[in-house]
C-alpha positions as a printed NumPy array, in Angstrom:
array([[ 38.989, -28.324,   0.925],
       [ 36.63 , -24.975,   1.726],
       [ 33.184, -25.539,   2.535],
       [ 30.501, -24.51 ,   0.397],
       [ 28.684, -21.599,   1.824],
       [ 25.243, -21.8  ,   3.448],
       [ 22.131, -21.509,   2.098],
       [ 20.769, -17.505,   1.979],
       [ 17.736, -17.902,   4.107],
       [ 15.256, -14.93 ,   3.269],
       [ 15.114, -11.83 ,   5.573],
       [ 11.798, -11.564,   7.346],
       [  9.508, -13.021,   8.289],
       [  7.892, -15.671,   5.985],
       [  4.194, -15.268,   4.73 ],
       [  3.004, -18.753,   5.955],
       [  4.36 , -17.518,   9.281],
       [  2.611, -13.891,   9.12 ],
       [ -1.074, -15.504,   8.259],
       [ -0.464, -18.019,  11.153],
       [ -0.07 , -15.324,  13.432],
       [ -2.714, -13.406,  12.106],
       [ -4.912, -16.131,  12.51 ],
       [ -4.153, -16.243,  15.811],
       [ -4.573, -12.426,  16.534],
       [ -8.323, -12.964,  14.91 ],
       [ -8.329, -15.528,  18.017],
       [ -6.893, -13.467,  20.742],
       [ -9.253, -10.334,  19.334],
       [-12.511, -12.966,  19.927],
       [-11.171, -13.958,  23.133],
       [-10.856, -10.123,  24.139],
       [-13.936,  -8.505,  22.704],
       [-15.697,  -7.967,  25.708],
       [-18.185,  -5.04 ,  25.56 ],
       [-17.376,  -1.224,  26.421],
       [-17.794,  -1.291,  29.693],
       [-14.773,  -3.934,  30.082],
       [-11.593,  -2.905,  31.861],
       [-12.079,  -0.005,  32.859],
       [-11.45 ,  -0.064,  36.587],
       [ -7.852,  -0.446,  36.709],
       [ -4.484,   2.233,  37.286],
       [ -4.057,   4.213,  34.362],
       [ -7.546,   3.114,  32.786],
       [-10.375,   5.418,  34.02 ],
       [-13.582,   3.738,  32.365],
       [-14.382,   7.296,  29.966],
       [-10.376,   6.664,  28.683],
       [-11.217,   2.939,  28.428],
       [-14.948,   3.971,  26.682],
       [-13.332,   6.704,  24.595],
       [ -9.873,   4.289,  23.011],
       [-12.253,   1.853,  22.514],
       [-14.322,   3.936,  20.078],
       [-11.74 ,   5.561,  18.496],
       [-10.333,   2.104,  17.563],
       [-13.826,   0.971,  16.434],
       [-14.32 ,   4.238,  14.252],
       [-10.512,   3.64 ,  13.359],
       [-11.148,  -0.212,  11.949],
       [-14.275,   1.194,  10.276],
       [-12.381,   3.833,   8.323],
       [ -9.83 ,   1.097,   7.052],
       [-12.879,  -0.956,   6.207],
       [-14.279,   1.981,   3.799],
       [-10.282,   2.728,   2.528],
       [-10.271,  -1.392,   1.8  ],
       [-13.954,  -0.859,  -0.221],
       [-12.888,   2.013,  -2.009],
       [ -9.681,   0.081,  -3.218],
       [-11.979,  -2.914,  -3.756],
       [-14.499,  -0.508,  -6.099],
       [-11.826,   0.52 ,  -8.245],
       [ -9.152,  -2.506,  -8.892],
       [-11.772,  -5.363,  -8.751],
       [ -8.916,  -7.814,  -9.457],
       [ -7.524,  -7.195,  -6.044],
       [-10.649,  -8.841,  -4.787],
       [ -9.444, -12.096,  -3.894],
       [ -6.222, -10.967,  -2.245],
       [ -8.202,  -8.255,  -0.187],
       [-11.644,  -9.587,   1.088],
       [ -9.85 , -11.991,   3.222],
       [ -7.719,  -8.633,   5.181],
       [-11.166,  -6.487,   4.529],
       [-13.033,  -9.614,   6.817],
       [-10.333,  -9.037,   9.649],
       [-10.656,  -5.575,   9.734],
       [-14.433,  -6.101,  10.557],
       [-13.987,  -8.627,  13.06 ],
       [-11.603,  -5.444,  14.789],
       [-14.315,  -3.301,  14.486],
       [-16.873,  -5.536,  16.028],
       [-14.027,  -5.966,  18.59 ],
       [-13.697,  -2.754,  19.204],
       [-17.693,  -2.204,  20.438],
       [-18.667,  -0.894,  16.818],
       [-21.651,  -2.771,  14.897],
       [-21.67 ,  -5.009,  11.749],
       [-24.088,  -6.565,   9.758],
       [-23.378, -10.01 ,   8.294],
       [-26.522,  -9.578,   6.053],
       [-26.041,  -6.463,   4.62 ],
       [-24.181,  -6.318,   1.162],
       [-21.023,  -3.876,   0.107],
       [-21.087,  -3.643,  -3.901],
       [-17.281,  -1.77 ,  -3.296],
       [-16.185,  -5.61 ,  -1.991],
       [-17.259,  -6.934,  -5.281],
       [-18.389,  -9.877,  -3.432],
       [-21.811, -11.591,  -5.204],
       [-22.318, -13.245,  -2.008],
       [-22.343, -10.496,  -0.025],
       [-19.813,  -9.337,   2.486],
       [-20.43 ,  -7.861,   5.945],
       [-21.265,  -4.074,   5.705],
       [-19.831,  -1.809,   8.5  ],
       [-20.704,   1.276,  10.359],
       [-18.875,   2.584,  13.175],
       [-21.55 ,   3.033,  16.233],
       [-19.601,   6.524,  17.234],
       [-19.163,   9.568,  15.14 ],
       [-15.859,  10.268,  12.797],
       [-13.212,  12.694,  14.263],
       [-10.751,  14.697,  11.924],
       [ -7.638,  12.862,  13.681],
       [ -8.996,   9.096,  12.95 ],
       [ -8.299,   9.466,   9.409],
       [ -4.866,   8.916,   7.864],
       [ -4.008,  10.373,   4.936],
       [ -4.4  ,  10.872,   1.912],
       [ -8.264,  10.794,   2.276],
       [ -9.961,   7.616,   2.461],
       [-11.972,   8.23 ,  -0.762],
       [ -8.984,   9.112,  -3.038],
       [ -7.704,   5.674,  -4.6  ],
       [ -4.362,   5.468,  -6.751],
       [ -5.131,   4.701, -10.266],
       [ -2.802,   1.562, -10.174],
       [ -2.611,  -1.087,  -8.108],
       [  0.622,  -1.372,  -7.326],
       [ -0.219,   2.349,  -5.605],
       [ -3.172,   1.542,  -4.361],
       [ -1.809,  -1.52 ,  -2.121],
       [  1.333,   0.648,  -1.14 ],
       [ -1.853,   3.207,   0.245],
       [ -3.623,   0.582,   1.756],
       [ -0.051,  -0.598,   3.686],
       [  0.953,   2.576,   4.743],
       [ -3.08 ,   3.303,   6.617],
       [ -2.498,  -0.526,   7.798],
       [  1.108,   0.334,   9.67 ],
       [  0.114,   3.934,  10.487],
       [ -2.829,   2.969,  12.322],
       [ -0.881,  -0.331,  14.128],
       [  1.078,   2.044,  15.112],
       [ -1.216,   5.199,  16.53 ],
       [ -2.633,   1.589,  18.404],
       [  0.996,   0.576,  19.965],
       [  1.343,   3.813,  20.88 ],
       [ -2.413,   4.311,  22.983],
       [ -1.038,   0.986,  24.991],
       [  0.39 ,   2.782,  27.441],
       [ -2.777,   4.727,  28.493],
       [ -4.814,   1.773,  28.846],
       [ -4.711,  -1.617,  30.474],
       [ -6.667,  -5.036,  31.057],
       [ -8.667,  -6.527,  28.178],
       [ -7.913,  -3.468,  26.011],
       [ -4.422,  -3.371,  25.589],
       [ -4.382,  -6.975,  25.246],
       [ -7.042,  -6.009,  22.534],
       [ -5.127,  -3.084,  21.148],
       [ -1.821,  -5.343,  21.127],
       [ -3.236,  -8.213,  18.985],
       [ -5.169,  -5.593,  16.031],
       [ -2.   ,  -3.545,  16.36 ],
       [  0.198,  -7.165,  15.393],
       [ -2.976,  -8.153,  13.289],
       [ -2.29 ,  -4.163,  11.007],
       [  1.412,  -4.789,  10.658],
       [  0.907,  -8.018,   9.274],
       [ -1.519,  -6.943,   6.991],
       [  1.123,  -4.496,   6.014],
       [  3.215,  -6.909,   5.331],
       [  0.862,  -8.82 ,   3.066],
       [  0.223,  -5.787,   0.975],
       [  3.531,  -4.941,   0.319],
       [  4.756,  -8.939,  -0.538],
       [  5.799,  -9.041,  -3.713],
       [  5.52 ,  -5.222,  -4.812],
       [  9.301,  -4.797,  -5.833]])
């Protein structure tokens, strides 16, 4: 008599399992948020490379932050699966040694009780944005999540990459937003087949 065949598990990773170990990238980004003048001492991390990758993740995170408002402004029904990615993404930036305000309000987050506005404390550089530009939202938002993904696993990815010029504090930092972005990846893209 043949045996009946196993269950098909699912391929990847489950979502339960992804928000679990996002949560705990939120924890290992407040553990690691020192301020800018952290790690910097090391091999292979002069403090003006530590001082200049940690600004260009700050200015980074706050550039997803205004992509994730602009996506917010125009498919307001999004709001509830967004804000809670949108509130990550400023906890990176604060992270990161750029500034937030839990008082002020964003009327793109559609949130009445007002979420935390955020402004990178260093300048924007051509090469921190990933295109298409930040301000140009898909009409759908099917599209519009599928944009927000690919800026989410571009930029976890630019941030992989910059591990090997830094070290201490800030890679660990870089490592967790960097798992923190491909999760959120993942999370935009569930259930768009």
């Amino acid at each position: 008599m043949p045996f009946p065949p196993p269950p098909r598990l699912p391929s990847g990773p489950r979502r339960r399992t992804l928000l679990v170990a996002s949560a705990a990238g939120a924890l290992l980004v407040t553990g690691c948020s020192g301020g800018p003048g952290d790690g910097g001492g090391g091999p292979g991390g002069s403090p003006s490379t530590t001082e200049r990758t940690r600004a260009r993740a700050a200015r980074d995170s706050a550039g997803l932050v205004a992509r994730y408002d602009a996506v917010l402004a125009v498919h307001v029904p999004l709001a509830g699966r967004l804000r809670p990615l949108r509130a990550e993404v400023v906890r990176h930036v604060e992270a990161f040694g750029g500034t937030g305000s839990a008082v002020g309000t964003s009327a793109a987050a559609g949130s009445p009780s007002g979420s935390p506005s955020v402004s990178a404390s260093v300048s924007a550089s051509p090469s921190a944005s990933v295109s298409p530009a930040p301000g140009v939202v898909p009409g759908t938002e099917r599209e519009a999540l599928a944009q927000l993904a690919a800026a989410e696993r571009e930029l976890a990815d630019r941030r992989t990459a910059e591990l090997v010029g830094v070290d201490g504090e800030l890679a660990r930092l870089l490592a967790s937003v960097a798992a923190a972005g491909a999760a959120h990846a993942f999370l935009l893209t569930e259930g768009a087949a």
